[in-house]
Coordinates of N, CA and C in Angstrom, one line a residue:
X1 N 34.8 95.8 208.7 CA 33.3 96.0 208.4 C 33.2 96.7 207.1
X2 N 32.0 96.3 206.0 CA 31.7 96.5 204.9 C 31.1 98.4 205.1
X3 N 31.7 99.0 204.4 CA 31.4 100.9 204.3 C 30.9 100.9 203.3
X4 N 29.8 101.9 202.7 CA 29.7 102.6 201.2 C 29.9 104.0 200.9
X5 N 30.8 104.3 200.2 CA 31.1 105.7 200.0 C 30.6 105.7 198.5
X6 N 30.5 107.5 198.2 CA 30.4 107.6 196.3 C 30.8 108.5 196.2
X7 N 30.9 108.5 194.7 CA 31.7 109.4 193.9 C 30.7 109.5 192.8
X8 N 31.1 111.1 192.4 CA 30.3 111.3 191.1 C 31.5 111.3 189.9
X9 N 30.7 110.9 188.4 CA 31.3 111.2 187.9 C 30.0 111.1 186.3
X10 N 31.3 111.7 185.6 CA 30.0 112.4 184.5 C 30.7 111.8 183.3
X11 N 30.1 110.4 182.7 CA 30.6 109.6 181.4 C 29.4 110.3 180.2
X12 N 28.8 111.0 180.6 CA 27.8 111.6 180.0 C 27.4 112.9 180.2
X13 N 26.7 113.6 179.8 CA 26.4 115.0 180.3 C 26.0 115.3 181.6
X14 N 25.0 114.3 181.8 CA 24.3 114.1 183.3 C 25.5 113.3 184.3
X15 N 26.0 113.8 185.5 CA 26.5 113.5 186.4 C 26.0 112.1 187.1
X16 N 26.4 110.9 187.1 CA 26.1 110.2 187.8 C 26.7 109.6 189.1
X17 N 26.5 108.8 190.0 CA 26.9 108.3 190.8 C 27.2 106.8 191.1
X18 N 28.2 107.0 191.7 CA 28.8 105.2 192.2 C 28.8 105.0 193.6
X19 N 28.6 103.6 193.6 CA 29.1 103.5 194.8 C 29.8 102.5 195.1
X20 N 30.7 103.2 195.9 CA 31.8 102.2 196.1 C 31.7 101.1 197.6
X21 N 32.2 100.0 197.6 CA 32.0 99.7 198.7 C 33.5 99.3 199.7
X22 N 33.4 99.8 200.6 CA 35.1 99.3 201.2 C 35.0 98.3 202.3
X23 N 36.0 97.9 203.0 CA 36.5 97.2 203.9 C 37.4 97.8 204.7
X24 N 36.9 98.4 205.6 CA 37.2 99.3 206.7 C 37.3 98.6 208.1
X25 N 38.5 99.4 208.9 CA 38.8 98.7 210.1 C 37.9 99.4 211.1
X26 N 36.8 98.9 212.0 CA 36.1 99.4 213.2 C 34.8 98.5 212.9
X27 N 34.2 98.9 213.7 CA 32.6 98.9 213.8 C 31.3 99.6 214.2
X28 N 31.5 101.1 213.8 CA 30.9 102.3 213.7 C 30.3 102.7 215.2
X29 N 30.9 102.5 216.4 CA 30.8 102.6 217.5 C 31.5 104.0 218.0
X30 N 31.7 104.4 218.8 CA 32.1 105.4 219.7 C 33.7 105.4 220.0
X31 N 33.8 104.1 220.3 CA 35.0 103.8 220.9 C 35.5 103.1 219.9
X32 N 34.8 102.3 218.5 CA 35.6 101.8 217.7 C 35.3 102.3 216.5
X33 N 35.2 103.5 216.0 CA 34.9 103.8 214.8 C 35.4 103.3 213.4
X34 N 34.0 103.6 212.5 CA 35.0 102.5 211.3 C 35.9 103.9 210.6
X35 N 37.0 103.5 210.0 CA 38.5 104.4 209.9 C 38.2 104.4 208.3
X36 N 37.8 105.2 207.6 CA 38.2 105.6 206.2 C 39.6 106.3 205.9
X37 N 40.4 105.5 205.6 CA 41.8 106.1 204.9 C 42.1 105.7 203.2
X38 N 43.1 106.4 202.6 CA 43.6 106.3 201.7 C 43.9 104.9 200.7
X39 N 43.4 104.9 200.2 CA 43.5 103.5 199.2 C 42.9 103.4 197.6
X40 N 43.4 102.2 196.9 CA 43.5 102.3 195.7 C 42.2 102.6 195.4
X41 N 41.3 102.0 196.0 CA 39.5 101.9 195.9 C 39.0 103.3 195.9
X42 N 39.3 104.2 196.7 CA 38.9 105.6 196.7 C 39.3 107.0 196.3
X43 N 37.9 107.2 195.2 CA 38.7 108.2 194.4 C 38.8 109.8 195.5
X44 N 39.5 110.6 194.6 CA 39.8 111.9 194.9 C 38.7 112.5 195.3
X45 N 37.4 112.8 194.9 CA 36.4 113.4 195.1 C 35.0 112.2 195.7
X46 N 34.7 112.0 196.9 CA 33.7 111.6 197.5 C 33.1 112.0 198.3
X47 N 32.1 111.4 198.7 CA 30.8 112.0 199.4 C 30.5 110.5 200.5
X48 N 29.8 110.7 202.0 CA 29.3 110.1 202.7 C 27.6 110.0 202.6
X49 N 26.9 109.8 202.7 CA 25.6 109.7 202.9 C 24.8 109.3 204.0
X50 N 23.1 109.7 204.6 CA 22.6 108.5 205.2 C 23.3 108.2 206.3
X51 N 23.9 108.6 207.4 CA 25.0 107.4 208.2 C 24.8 108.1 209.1
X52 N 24.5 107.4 210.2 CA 24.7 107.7 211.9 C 25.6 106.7 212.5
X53 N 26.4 106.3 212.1 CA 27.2 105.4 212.9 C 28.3 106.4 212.7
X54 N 29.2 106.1 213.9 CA 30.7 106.7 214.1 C 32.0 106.0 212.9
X55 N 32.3 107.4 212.4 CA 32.9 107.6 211.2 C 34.2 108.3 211.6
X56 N 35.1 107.4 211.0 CA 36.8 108.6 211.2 C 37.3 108.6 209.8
X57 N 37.2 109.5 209.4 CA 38.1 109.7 208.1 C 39.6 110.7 208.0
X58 N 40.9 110.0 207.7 CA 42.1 110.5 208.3 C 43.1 110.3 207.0
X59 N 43.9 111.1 207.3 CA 45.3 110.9 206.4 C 44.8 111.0 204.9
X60 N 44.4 111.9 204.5 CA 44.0 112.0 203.0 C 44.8 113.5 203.1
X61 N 46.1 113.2 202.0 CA 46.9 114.5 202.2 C 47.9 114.7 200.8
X62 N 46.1 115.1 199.8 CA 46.6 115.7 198.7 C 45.2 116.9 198.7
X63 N 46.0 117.9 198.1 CA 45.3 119.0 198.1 C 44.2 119.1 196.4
X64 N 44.1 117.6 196.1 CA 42.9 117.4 195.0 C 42.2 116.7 195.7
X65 N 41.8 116.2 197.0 CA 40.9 115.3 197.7 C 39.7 116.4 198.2
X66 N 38.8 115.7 198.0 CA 37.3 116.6 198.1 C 36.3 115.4 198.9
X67 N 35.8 116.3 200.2 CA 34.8 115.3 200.7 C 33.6 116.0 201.2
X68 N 32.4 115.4 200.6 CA 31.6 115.9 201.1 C 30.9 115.0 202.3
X69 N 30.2 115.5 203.3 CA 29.7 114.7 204.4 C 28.0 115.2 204.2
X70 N 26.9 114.6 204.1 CA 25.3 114.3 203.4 C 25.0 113.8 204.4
X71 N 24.0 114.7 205.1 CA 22.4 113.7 206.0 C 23.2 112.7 206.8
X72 N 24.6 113.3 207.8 CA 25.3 112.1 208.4 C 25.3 112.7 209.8
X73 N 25.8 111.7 210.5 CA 25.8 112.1 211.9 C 26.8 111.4 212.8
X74 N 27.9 112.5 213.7 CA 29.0 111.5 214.2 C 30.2 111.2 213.4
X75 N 30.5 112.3 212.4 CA 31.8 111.7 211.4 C 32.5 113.1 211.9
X76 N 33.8 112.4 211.9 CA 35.1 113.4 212.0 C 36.5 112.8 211.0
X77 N 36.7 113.9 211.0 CA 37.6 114.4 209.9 C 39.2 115.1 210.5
X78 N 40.1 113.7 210.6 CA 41.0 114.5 211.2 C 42.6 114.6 210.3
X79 N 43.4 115.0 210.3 CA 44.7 114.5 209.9 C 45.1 114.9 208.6
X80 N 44.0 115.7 208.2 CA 44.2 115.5 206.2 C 44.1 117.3 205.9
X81 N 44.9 116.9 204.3 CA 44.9 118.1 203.3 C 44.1 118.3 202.6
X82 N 43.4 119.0 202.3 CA 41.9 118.0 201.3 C 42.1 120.1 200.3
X83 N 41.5 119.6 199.2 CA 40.6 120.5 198.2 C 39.9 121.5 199.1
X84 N 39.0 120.4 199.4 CA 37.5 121.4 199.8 C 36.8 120.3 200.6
X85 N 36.3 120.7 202.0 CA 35.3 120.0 202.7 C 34.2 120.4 202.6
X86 N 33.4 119.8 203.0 CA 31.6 120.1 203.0 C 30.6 119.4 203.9
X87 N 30.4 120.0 204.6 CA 29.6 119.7 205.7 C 28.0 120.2 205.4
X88 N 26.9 119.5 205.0 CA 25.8 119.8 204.9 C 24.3 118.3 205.7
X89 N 23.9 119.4 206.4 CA 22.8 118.6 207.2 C 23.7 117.2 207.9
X90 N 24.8 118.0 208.5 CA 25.4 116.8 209.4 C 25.6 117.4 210.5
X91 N 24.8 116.9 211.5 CA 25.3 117.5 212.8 C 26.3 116.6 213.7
X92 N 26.9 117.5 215.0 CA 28.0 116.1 216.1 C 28.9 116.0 214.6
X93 N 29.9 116.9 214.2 CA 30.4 116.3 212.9 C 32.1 117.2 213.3
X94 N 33.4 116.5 213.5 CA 34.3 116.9 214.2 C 34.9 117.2 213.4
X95 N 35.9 118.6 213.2 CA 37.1 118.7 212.2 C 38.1 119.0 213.1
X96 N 39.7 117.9 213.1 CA 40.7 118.4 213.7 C 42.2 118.4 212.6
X97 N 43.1 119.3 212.6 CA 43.7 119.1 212.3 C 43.8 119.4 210.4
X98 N 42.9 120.0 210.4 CA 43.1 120.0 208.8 C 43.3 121.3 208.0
X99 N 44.0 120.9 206.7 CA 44.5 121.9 206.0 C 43.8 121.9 205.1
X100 N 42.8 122.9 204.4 CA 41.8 123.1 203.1 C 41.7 124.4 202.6
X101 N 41.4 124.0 201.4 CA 41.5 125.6 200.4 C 39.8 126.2 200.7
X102 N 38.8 125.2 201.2 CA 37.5 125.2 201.5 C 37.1 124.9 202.2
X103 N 36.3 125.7 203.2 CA 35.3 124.6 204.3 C 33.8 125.2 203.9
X104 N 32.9 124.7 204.3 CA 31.6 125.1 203.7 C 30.9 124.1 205.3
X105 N 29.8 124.7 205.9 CA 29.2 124.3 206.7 C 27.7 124.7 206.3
X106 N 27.0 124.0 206.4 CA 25.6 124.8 206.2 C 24.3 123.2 206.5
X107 N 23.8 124.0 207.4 CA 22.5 123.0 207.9 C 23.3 122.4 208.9
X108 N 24.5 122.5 210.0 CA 25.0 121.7 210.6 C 24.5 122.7 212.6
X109 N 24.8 121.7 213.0 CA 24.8 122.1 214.2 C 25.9 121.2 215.3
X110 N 26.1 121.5 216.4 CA 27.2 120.9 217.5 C 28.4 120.2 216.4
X111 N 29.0 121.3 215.7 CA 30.1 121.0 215.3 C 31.6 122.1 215.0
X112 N 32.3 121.4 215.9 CA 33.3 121.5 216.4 C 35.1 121.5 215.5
X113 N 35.2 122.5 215.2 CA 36.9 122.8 214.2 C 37.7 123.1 215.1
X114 N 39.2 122.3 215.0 CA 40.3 122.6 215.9 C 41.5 122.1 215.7
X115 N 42.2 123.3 215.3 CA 43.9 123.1 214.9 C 43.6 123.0 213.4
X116 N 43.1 123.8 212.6 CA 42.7 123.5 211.6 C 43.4 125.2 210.5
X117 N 43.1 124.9 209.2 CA 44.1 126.0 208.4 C 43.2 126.2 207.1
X118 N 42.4 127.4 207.0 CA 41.5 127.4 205.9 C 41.5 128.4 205.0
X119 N 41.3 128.7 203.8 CA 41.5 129.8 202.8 C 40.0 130.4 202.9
X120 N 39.3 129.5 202.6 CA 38.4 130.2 202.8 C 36.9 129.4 203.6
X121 N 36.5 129.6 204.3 CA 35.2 129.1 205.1 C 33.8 129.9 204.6
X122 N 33.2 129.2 204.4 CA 31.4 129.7 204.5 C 30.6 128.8 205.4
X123 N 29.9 129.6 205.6 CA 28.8 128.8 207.1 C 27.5 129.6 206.6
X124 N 26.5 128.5 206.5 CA 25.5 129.1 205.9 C 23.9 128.1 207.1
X125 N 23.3 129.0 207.4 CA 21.9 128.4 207.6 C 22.5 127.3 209.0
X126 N 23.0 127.6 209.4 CA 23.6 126.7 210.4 C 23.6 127.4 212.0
X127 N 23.0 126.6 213.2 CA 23.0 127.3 214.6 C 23.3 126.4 216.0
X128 N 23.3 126.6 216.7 CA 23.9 126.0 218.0 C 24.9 125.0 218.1
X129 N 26.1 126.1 218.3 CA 27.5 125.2 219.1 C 28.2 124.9 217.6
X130 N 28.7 126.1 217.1 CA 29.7 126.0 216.0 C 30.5 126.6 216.0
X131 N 32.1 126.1 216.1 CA 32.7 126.4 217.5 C 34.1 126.4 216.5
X132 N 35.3 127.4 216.5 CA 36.3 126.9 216.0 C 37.8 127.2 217.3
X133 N 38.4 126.5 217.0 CA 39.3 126.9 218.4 C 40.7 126.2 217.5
X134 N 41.1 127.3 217.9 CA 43.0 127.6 217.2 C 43.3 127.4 216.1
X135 N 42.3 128.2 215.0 CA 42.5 128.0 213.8 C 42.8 128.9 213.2
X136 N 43.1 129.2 211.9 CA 43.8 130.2 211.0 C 42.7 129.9 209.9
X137 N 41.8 131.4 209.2 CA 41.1 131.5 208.3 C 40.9 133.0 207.7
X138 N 41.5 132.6 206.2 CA 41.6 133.7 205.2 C 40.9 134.5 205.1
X139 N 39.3 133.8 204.6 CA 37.9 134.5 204.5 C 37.2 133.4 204.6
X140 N 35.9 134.0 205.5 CA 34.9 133.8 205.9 C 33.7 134.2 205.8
X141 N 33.1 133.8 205.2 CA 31.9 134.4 204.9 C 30.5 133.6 205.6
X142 N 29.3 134.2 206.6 CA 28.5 133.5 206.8 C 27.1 134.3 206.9
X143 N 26.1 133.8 206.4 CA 24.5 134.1 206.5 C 23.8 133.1 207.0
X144 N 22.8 134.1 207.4 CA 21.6 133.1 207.8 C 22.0 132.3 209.4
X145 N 22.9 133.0 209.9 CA 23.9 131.7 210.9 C 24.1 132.6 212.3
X146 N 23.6 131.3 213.5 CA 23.6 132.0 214.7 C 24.8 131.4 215.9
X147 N 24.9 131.6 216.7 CA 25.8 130.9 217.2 C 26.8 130.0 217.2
X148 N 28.0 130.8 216.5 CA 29.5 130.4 216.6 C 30.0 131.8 217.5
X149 N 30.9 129.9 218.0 CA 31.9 130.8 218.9 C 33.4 130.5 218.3
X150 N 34.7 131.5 218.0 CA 35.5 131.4 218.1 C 36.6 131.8 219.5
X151 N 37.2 131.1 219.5 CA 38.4 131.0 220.5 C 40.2 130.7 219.5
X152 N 40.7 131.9 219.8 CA 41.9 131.6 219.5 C 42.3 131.1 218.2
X153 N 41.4 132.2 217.6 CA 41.1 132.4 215.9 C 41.2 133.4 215.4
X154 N 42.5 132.9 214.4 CA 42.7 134.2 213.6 C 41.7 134.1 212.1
X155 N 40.9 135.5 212.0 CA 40.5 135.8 210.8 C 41.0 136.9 210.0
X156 N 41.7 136.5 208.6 CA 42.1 138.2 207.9 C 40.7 138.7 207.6
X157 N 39.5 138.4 206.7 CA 38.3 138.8 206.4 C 36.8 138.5 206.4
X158 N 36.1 139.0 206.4 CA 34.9 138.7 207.3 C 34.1 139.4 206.6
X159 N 33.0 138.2 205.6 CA 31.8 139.2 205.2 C 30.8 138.5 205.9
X160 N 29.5 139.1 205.4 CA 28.3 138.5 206.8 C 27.2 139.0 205.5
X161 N 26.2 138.2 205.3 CA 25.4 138.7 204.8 C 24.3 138.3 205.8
X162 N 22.8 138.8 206.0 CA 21.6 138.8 206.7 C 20.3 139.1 205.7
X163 N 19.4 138.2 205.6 CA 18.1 138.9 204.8 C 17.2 139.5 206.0
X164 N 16.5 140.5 205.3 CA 15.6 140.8 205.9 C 14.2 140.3 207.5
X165 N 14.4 138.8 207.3 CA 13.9 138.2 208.5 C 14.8 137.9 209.5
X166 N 16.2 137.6 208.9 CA 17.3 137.4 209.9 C 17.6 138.9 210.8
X167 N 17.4 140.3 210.4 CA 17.6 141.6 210.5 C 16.5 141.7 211.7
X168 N 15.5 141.3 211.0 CA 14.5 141.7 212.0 C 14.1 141.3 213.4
X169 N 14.6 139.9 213.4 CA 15.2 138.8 214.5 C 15.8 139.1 215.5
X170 N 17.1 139.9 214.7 CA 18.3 140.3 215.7 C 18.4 141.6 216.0
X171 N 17.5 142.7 215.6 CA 17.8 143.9 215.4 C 16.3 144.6 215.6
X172 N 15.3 143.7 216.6 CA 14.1 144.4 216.5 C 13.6 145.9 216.7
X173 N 14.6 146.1 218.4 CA 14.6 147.9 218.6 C 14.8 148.5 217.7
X174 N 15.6 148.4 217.0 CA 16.5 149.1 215.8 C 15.4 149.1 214.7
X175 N 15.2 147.7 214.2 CA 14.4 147.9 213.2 C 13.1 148.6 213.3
X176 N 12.4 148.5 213.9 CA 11.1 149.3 214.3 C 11.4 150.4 214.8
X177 N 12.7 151.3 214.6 CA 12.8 152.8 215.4 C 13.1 153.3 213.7
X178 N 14.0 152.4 213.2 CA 13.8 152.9 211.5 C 12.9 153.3 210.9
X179 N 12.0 152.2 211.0 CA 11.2 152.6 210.6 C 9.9 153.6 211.0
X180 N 9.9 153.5 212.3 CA 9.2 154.5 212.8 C 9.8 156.4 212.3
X181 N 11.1 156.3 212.3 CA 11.7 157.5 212.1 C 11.7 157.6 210.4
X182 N 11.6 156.5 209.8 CA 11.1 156.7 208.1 C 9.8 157.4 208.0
X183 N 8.7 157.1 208.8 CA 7.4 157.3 208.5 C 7.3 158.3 209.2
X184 N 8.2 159.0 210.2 CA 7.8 159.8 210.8 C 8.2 161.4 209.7
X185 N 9.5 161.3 209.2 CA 10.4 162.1 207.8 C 9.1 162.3 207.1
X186 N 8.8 160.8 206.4 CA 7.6 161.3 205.2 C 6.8 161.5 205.3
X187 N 5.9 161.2 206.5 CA 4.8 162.6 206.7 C 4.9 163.7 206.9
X188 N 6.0 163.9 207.6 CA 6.1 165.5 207.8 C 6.9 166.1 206.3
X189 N 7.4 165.3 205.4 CA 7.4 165.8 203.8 C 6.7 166.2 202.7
X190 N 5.3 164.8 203.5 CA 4.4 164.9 202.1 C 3.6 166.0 202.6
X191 N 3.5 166.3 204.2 CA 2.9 167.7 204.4 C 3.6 168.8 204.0
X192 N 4.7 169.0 204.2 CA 4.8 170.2 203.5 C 5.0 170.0 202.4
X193 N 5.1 168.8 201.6 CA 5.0 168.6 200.2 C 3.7 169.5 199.6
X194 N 2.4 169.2 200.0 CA 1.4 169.3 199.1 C 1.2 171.0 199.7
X195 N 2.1 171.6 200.6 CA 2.0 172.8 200.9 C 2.8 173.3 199.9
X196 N 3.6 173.0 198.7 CA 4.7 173.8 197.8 C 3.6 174.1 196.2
X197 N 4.2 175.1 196.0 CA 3.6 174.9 194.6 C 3.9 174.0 193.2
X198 N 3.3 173.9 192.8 CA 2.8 172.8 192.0 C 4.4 172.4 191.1
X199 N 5.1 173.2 190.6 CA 6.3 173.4 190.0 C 7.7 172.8 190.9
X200 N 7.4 173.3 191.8 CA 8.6 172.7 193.1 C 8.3 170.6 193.1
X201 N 7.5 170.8 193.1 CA 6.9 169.3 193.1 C 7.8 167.7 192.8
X202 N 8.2 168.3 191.0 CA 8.8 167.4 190.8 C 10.4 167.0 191.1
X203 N 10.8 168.1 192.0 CA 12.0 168.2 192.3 C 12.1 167.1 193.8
X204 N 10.9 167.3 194.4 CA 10.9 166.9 195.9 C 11.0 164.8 196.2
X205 N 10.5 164.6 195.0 CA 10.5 163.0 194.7 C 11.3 162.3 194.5
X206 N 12.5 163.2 193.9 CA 13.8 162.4 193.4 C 14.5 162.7 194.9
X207 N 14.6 163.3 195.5 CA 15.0 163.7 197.4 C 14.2 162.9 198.1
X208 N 13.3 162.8 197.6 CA 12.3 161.1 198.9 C 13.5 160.1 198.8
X209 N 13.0 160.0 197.8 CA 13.8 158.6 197.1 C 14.9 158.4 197.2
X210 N 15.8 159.9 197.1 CA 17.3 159.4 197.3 C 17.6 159.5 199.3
X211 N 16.9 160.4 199.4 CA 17.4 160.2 201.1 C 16.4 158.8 201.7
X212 N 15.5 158.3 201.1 CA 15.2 157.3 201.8 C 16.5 155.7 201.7
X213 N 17.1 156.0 200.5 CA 17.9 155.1 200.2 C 19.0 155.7 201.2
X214 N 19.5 156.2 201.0 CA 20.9 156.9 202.2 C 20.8 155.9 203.6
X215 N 19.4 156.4 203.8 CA 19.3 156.2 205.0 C 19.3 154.5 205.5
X216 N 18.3 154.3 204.3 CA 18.6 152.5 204.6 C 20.1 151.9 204.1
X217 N 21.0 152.6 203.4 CA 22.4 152.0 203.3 C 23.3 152.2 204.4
X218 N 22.8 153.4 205.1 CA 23.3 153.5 206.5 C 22.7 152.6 207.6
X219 N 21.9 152.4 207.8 CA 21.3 151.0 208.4 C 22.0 149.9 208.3
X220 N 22.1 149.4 207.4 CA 22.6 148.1 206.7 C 23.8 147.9 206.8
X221 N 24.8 149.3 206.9 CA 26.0 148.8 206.9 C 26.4 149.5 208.2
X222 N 25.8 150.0 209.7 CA 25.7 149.5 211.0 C 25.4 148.2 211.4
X223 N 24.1 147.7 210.7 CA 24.4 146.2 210.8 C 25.6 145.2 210.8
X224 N 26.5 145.9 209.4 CA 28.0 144.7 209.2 C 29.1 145.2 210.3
X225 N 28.5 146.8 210.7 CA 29.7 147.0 211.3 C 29.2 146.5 213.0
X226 N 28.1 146.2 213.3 CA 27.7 145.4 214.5 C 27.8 143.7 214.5
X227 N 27.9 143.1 213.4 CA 28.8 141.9 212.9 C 30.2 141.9 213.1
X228 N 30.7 142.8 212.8 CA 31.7 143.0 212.7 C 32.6 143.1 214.0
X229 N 31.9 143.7 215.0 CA 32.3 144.2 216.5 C 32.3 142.9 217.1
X230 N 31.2 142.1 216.8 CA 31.1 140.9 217.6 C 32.0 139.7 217.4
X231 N 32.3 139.4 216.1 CA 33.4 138.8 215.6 C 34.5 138.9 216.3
X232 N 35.1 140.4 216.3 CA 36.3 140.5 216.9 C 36.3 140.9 217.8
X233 N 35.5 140.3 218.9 CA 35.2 140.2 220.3 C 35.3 138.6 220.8
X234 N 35.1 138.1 219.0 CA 35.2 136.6 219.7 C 36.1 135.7 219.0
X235 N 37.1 136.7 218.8 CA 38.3 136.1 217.2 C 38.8 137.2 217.7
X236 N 40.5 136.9 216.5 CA 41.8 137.9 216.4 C 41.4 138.3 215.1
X237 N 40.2 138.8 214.6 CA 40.0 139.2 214.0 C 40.3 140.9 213.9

């Protein structure tokens, strides 16, 4: 069955794109998936697009191969050494068996890593059923991202970023006791603020301001360290 994969490449300042077309064994089914492997036709750095049919991409085992997977659905990725993976707006999208200096997930959901070896992973903007099981990962870093489960996962490091609406999501008691206990400090400052004499004054504003920061840096990083707890509740972290 006729595939199209692409590749960028830049004969000009602007980055363009090709596409390639292959001749692949299957017929994008469940039980017969079409099998993207190694060949003269396909360069080092490609990309999928567009595609709900069942996809197996295997045996690519040089550590300059780079794949990205785009707006697809149903592709797995097994057997290979690759650069860097990338998984964006693909959901149902399987990684087994692979060795990468990169993984990057983001916009994915029901997808599934196992027996896998990564330097470094980001997971970004991504929720329900993202799952790694018996894998080995250097650093990891993820935001914006809810529901992964690891099993029988080692991580050496673990950052987490959260903005402000993600915080307030997951941390509502918390966040509203903050703040309640912020407002509760500065009124009872600016009352006895405007009770000091006029001279004391300008001393009391640079102490607003620095103890209100304290306080929210201490916030913030109970936050990582409640990231933190959960992770290695659900990792060898």
């Amino acid at each position: 069955m006729k595939y199209t994969i692409y590749r960028w490449y830049t004969p000009v300042k602007t980055p363009q794109i090709e596409a390639i077309e292959l001749e692949c064994r299957g017929i994008g089914t469940e039980e017969n998936p079409i099998i993207i492997e190694p060949s003269v036709k396909i360069p080092q750095i490609f990309f999928l697009k567009g595609s709900n049919i069942h996809i197996l991409i295997k045996n690519f085992n040089s550590n300059k191969n780079r794949i990205s997977i785009n707006s697809c659905k149903n592709v797995n990725v097994e057997d290979c050494i690759l650069k860097s993976c990338i998984l964006n707006h693909s959901p149902h999208t399987n990684i087994r068996k692979i060795s990468a200096d990169y993984l990057k997930i983001s916009y994915c959901s029901y997808t599934d890593v196992k027996d896998s070896v990564f330097k470094r992973v980001k997971i970004q903007n991504s929720t329900l059923h993202i799952s790694f099981l018996n894998c080995t990962i250097n650093r990891i870093r993820k935001s914006h991202t809810r529901g992964i489960n690891f099993e029988n996962t080692k991580i050496l490091k673990l950052y987490t970023y959260k903005s402000i609406k993600y915080i307030f999501s997951d941390y509502k008691l918390a966040f509203v006791t903050v703040i309640s206990v912020t407002t509760g400090i500065l009124i009872f400052f600016l009352i006895f603020f405007y009770s000091l004499p006029m001279g004391t004054k300008g001393v009391i504003y640079p102490i607003l301001l620095l103890g209100g920061l304290i306080f929210l840096m201490i916030f913030l990083k109970y936050i990582s360290w409640r990231e933190r707890k959960e992770f290695r509740s659900k990792s060898d972290l």
